[in-house]
Amino acid sequence: MLKKFVDVCATEKIFDGVRKILIAVSGGADSLALAELLINSRRRFDLELCIAHFEHGLRGQESLDDAAFVKNFAEEHAIKFVGAGGDVKAFAAENKISIETAARILRYEFLSKVKRDLNFDAIALAHHADDQAETILMRLLRGATSEGLSAMKFRTFSEEYGLLIRPLLRFRKVELENFCREKNLLPRLDATNFEAEATRNKIRLELIPTLEKFNPALVETLCRLGEVTAEESDFISAQAEKIFSAVVKGNCIIRADFLKLHPALQRVVIKKFLAKVTGSTKDFGFVHFEGVRKVLLNNLSGVEIPKNLRADLRKGKLYITKNFIGKG
């Protein structure tokens, strides 16, 4: 297990430019295995480690016991520990979002703050192959395009959180559980992972086992799809970046130049253009990007898009206007 971990990290260059790593540890088998593997390979990669745990306050005493367990694990291995907690339910209610989303936001905000305060290079997350497969299936069911199906990567840079690394993406969950048993680790069990109400849990507990009857190697197949799609998406994005300035002049898209592009490049150019003009494409989906593309392809007058905006085509140039004001 350790040899495979070292090989994957070396091959994928996960630790390039990285020395100080903040490990997100919940106390479950996945994150516990990640911490143990990083501890056992830190000399090989010359790493400085710190363990971080966020207590969500969702399971009463069990949550508090999880935090104490992780702190004790860090102390036993002489690794620096940083912990914090938050009221996830209150945050979810205040922002009108799901408990799962609220927990993720608060957890990542905590990890990001610790990373900045301690001047660490990256946050290590315990996402594994089964998580990858679940994510791809979830996005597929929601109608994701190729970019969405690329799912998680070994290294992801976020303006908000900095560098996130996922060394376990080539490992199945059962491998991590077996590793914990071999090392006499006793991971904490979160019963909410087995509640079928959550969409991700339904995919894990119901959909994947059903699909595995048709393809026993389903998880590996989905992970391969994710990796290949990510590489192809990165390539298309790089090509779009090269021609972007030739198609986008100032605050508009030049239709004549846009029509010369391959459809794959057209879609990426539109997404980059909207991100540039509006500041973010968070509220935009495929239907909106495609709506703008159809305006350019079919020489239409325009289309309404999120954020109370409109894409207007005038004299061969596409502009983004707000409330029909500021044309030109």
Coordinates of C-alpha atoms in Angstrom, one line a residue:
M1 CA 0.0 0.0 0.0
L2 CA 2.7 2.5 0.9
K3 CA 4.7 1.6 -2.2
K4 CA 1.7 2.2 -4.4
F5 CA 1.1 5.5 -2.6
V6 CA 4.6 6.7 -3.1
D7 CA 4.6 5.6 -6.8
V8 CA 1.3 7.5 -7.5
C9 CA 2.5 10.6 -5.8
A10 CA 5.8 10.5 -7.7
T11 CA 4.3 9.7 -11.0
E12 CA 1.5 12.4 -10.7
K13 CA 4.0 14.9 -9.3
I14 CA 1.5 15.6 -6.5
F15 CA 4.2 17.2 -4.2
D16 CA 5.9 19.3 -6.9
G17 CA 6.6 22.7 -5.2
V18 CA 4.9 21.4 -2.0
R19 CA 6.6 20.9 1.3
K20 CA 4.2 22.0 4.0
I21 CA 0.9 20.1 3.9
L22 CA -2.3 20.6 6.0
I23 CA -4.1 17.2 6.2
A24 CA -7.9 17.4 6.5
V25 CA -8.8 14.5 8.9
S26 CA -12.4 13.6 9.8
G27 CA -11.5 10.5 11.7
G28 CA -13.0 8.1 9.1
A29 CA -11.0 5.4 7.3
D30 CA -10.3 7.5 4.3
S31 CA -8.7 10.5 6.0
L32 CA -7.0 8.4 8.6
A33 CA -5.4 6.3 5.9
L34 CA -4.3 9.4 4.1
A35 CA -2.7 10.8 7.3
E36 CA -0.9 7.5 8.0
L37 CA 0.4 7.3 4.5
L38 CA 1.7 10.9 4.5
I39 CA 3.3 10.4 7.9
N40 CA 5.0 7.2 6.6
S41 CA 6.3 8.8 3.4
R42 CA 7.1 12.3 4.7
R43 CA 10.9 11.7 4.8
R44 CA 10.7 10.3 1.2
F45 CA 9.2 13.6 0.0
D46 CA 10.7 15.9 2.7
L47 CA 7.2 17.0 4.0
E48 CA 6.2 19.0 7.0
L49 CA 2.7 17.9 8.1
C50 CA -0.2 19.3 10.2
I51 CA -3.5 17.7 10.9
A52 CA -6.7 19.7 10.9
H53 CA -10.2 18.7 12.0
F54 CA -13.5 20.6 11.8
E55 CA -16.2 19.6 14.2
H56 CA -19.6 20.2 12.4
G57 CA -21.7 19.9 15.6
L58 CA -24.2 17.7 13.8
R59 CA -24.0 14.4 15.8
G60 CA -23.7 15.6 19.4
Q61 CA -21.3 13.7 21.5
E62 CA -20.2 11.5 18.6
S63 CA -18.9 14.6 16.8
L64 CA -17.0 15.7 19.9
D65 CA -15.6 12.2 20.2
D66 CA -14.4 12.4 16.6
A67 CA -12.5 15.6 17.3
A68 CA -10.9 14.1 20.4
F69 CA -10.0 11.0 18.4
V70 CA -8.3 12.9 15.7
K71 CA -6.4 15.1 18.1
N72 CA -5.2 12.0 20.0
F73 CA -4.1 10.5 16.7
A74 CA -2.0 13.6 15.9
E75 CA -0.4 13.6 19.3
E76 CA 0.5 9.9 19.1
H77 CA 2.3 10.6 15.9
A78 CA 3.9 13.9 17.1
I79 CA 2.1 15.9 14.4
K80 CA 0.8 19.4 15.0
F81 CA -3.0 19.5 15.4
V82 CA -5.4 22.4 14.7
G83 CA -9.2 22.0 15.4
A84 CA -12.3 24.1 15.3
G85 CA -16.0 23.8 15.2
G86 CA -19.1 25.6 13.9
D87 CA -22.9 25.6 13.9
V88 CA -23.6 24.0 10.5
K89 CA -27.4 23.9 11.0
A90 CA -27.6 27.6 11.8
F91 CA -25.4 28.5 8.8
A92 CA -27.5 26.3 6.5
A93 CA -30.7 27.9 7.7
E94 CA -29.3 31.4 7.5
N95 CA -28.1 31.0 3.9
K96 CA -31.0 28.7 2.8
I97 CA -28.7 25.9 1.7
S98 CA -28.5 22.2 2.5
I99 CA -26.8 20.8 5.5
E100 CA -24.2 19.0 3.3
T101 CA -23.4 22.2 1.4
A102 CA -23.2 24.3 4.6
A103 CA -20.8 21.7 6.2
R104 CA -18.6 21.8 3.1
I105 CA -18.4 25.6 3.0
L106 CA -17.5 25.9 6.7
R107 CA -15.0 23.1 6.6
Y108 CA -13.2 24.5 3.6
E109 CA -13.2 28.0 5.1
F110 CA -11.6 26.6 8.2
L111 CA -9.0 24.7 6.3
S112 CA -8.2 27.7 4.1
K113 CA -7.8 29.9 7.1
V114 CA -5.4 27.5 8.9
K115 CA -3.4 27.0 5.7
R116 CA -3.0 30.8 5.4
D117 CA -2.2 31.3 9.1
L118 CA 0.4 28.6 9.1
N119 CA 1.8 29.5 5.7
F120 CA 1.3 26.0 4.4
D121 CA 1.6 25.1 0.7
A122 CA -1.4 22.8 0.2
I123 CA -4.4 21.1 1.7
A124 CA -4.5 17.3 1.4
L125 CA -8.0 15.8 1.0
A126 CA -8.9 12.1 1.2
H127 CA -11.1 11.8 -1.9
H128 CA -10.6 8.3 -3.4
A129 CA -11.6 6.4 -6.5
D130 CA -15.1 5.6 -5.1
D131 CA -15.7 9.3 -4.4
Q132 CA -14.6 10.1 -7.9
A133 CA -17.0 7.6 -9.4
E134 CA -19.9 8.9 -7.3
T135 CA -19.1 12.5 -8.3
I136 CA -19.0 11.7 -12.0
L137 CA -22.3 9.8 -11.8
M138 CA -23.9 12.6 -9.9
R139 CA -22.8 15.2 -12.4
L140 CA -23.8 12.9 -15.3
L141 CA -27.3 12.6 -13.9
R142 CA -27.5 16.4 -13.6
G143 CA -26.6 16.9 -17.2
A144 CA -22.9 17.9 -16.9
T145 CA -20.8 18.5 -20.1
S146 CA -17.3 17.1 -20.6
E147 CA -15.8 19.7 -18.3
G148 CA -18.1 18.7 -15.5
L149 CA -17.4 15.0 -16.0
S150 CA -13.7 15.6 -15.6
A151 CA -14.5 15.7 -11.8
M152 CA -11.6 15.8 -9.3
K153 CA -7.9 16.0 -10.1
F154 CA -4.8 15.1 -8.1
R155 CA -3.9 18.8 -7.9
T156 CA -6.4 21.7 -8.1
F157 CA -5.6 25.3 -7.6
S158 CA -8.4 27.5 -6.3
E159 CA -8.3 31.3 -5.9
E160 CA -10.4 30.8 -2.8
Y161 CA -8.6 27.9 -1.1
G162 CA -5.2 27.7 -2.8
L163 CA -3.7 24.3 -3.8
L164 CA -5.7 21.2 -3.0
I165 CA -4.1 17.8 -3.4
R166 CA -5.8 14.4 -3.6
P167 CA -3.2 11.6 -3.4
L168 CA -5.8 8.8 -3.0
L169 CA -7.7 9.1 -6.3
R170 CA -6.2 5.8 -7.5
F171 CA -7.2 3.9 -4.4
R172 CA -10.5 2.1 -3.8
K173 CA -12.2 2.6 -0.4
V174 CA -11.8 -1.0 0.5
E175 CA -8.0 -0.7 0.1
L176 CA -8.0 2.2 2.6
E177 CA -10.2 0.2 5.0
N178 CA -7.9 -2.8 4.7
F179 CA -4.8 -0.5 5.3
C180 CA -6.4 0.8 8.5
R181 CA -6.9 -2.7 9.7
E182 CA -3.3 -3.7 8.9
K183 CA -2.0 -0.7 10.8
N184 CA -4.4 -1.4 13.8
L185 CA -6.1 1.9 13.3
L186 CA -9.7 2.1 14.5
P187 CA -11.4 4.8 12.4
R188 CA -14.5 6.6 13.5
L189 CA -17.8 5.7 11.8
D190 CA -20.2 8.4 10.6
A191 CA -23.7 6.8 10.5
T192 CA -25.0 9.7 8.3
N193 CA -23.0 8.2 5.4
F194 CA -25.5 5.3 5.4
E195 CA -28.7 7.4 5.3
A196 CA -30.3 6.9 1.9
E197 CA -32.0 10.4 1.9
A198 CA -28.9 12.2 0.5
T199 CA -28.4 12.0 -3.2
R200 CA -24.7 11.0 -2.9
N201 CA -25.6 8.3 -0.4
K202 CA -28.3 6.9 -2.8
I203 CA -25.7 6.8 -5.6
R204 CA -23.2 5.0 -3.3
L205 CA -25.7 2.6 -1.7
E206 CA -28.1 1.9 -4.5
L207 CA -27.1 3.1 -8.0
I208 CA -23.5 1.9 -8.1
P209 CA -24.2 -1.6 -6.8
T210 CA -26.9 -2.0 -9.4
L211 CA -24.7 -0.7 -12.2
E212 CA -21.8 -3.0 -11.1
K213 CA -24.1 -6.0 -12.0
F214 CA -23.6 -4.8 -15.6
N215 CA -19.9 -3.8 -15.2
P216 CA -18.0 -5.1 -12.2
A217 CA -15.2 -2.6 -13.0
L218 CA -17.6 0.3 -13.0
V219 CA -15.7 2.5 -10.5
E220 CA -12.4 2.0 -12.5
T221 CA -14.3 2.8 -15.7
L222 CA -15.8 6.0 -14.4
C223 CA -12.4 7.1 -12.9
R224 CA -10.7 6.5 -16.3
L225 CA -13.5 8.6 -18.0
G226 CA -12.8 11.3 -15.5
E227 CA -9.1 11.4 -16.1
V228 CA -9.3 11.3 -19.9
T229 CA -12.0 13.9 -19.9
A230 CA -10.0 16.2 -17.6
E231 CA -7.0 16.0 -19.9
E232 CA -9.1 16.7 -23.0
S233 CA -10.9 19.6 -21.2
D234 CA -7.5 21.1 -20.1
F235 CA -6.3 20.9 -23.7
I236 CA -9.4 22.6 -25.2
S237 CA -9.2 25.3 -22.5
A238 CA -5.6 26.0 -23.4
Q239 CA -6.4 26.2 -27.1
A240 CA -9.3 28.6 -26.3
E241 CA -6.9 30.8 -24.2
K242 CA -4.6 31.1 -27.2
I243 CA -7.3 32.4 -29.6
F244 CA -9.4 34.2 -27.1
S245 CA -7.9 37.7 -27.8
A246 CA -8.5 37.2 -31.5
V247 CA -12.2 36.5 -31.0
V248 CA -13.0 38.7 -28.0
K249 CA -12.2 42.4 -28.5
G250 CA -12.7 44.5 -25.4
N251 CA -16.2 43.8 -24.1
C252 CA -17.6 41.9 -27.1
I253 CA -17.3 38.7 -29.2
I254 CA -16.7 39.2 -32.9
R255 CA -19.2 37.0 -34.6
A256 CA -17.2 36.5 -37.9
D257 CA -14.2 35.2 -36.0
F258 CA -16.3 33.2 -33.6
L259 CA -17.9 31.3 -36.5
K260 CA -14.5 30.0 -37.6
L261 CA -14.0 28.1 -34.4
H262 CA -14.7 24.4 -33.7
P263 CA -17.9 24.0 -31.5
A264 CA -15.8 22.8 -28.6
L265 CA -13.8 26.0 -28.7
Q266 CA -16.9 28.1 -29.2
R267 CA -18.4 26.8 -25.9
V268 CA -15.2 27.5 -23.9
V269 CA -14.8 30.9 -25.4
I270 CA -18.3 31.8 -24.4
K271 CA -17.7 30.6 -20.9
K272 CA -14.5 32.5 -20.6
F273 CA -16.1 35.6 -22.0
L274 CA -19.0 35.5 -19.6
A275 CA -16.6 35.0 -16.7
K276 CA -14.6 38.0 -17.8
V277 CA -17.6 40.3 -18.3
T278 CA -19.8 39.2 -15.3
G279 CA -17.0 38.2 -12.9
S280 CA -18.3 34.6 -12.4
T281 CA -20.2 31.9 -14.2
K282 CA -21.5 30.4 -10.9
D283 CA -25.1 31.0 -11.8
F284 CA -24.7 29.9 -15.4
G285 CA -25.5 26.4 -16.8
F286 CA -25.1 24.6 -20.1
V287 CA -28.5 25.9 -21.3
H288 CA -27.3 29.5 -20.9
F289 CA -23.9 29.0 -22.6
E290 CA -25.7 27.2 -25.4
G291 CA -28.3 30.0 -25.7
V292 CA -25.5 32.6 -26.2
R293 CA -23.9 30.3 -28.8
K294 CA -27.1 30.0 -30.8
V295 CA -27.4 33.8 -30.9
L296 CA -24.0 33.9 -32.5
L297 CA -24.5 30.9 -34.8
N298 CA -28.0 32.0 -36.0
N299 CA -27.5 35.7 -36.1
L300 CA -30.3 36.3 -33.5
S301 CA -31.0 39.6 -31.7
G302 CA -30.2 38.2 -28.3
V303 CA -31.1 36.1 -25.3
E304 CA -31.7 36.7 -21.6
I305 CA -29.2 35.1 -19.2
P306 CA -28.8 34.9 -15.4
K307 CA -28.0 37.9 -13.1
N308 CA -30.6 40.0 -14.9
L309 CA -28.4 40.2 -17.9
R310 CA -28.9 39.9 -21.6
A311 CA -26.6 38.8 -24.5
D312 CA -27.2 41.2 -27.4
L313 CA -25.9 40.8 -30.9
R314 CA -25.6 44.0 -32.9
K315 CA -23.7 44.6 -36.1
G316 CA -21.8 41.4 -35.8
K317 CA -20.7 42.0 -32.2
L318 CA -22.1 40.3 -29.1
Y319 CA -22.4 42.4 -25.9
I320 CA -23.6 41.6 -22.4
T321 CA -26.0 44.3 -21.2
K322 CA -27.9 44.8 -17.9
N323 CA -31.6 45.7 -18.0
F324 CA -31.2 46.8 -21.6
I325 CA -28.9 49.7 -20.5
G326 CA -25.4 50.4 -21.6
K327 CA -25.5 49.1 -25.1
G328 CA -22.6 50.0 -27.3

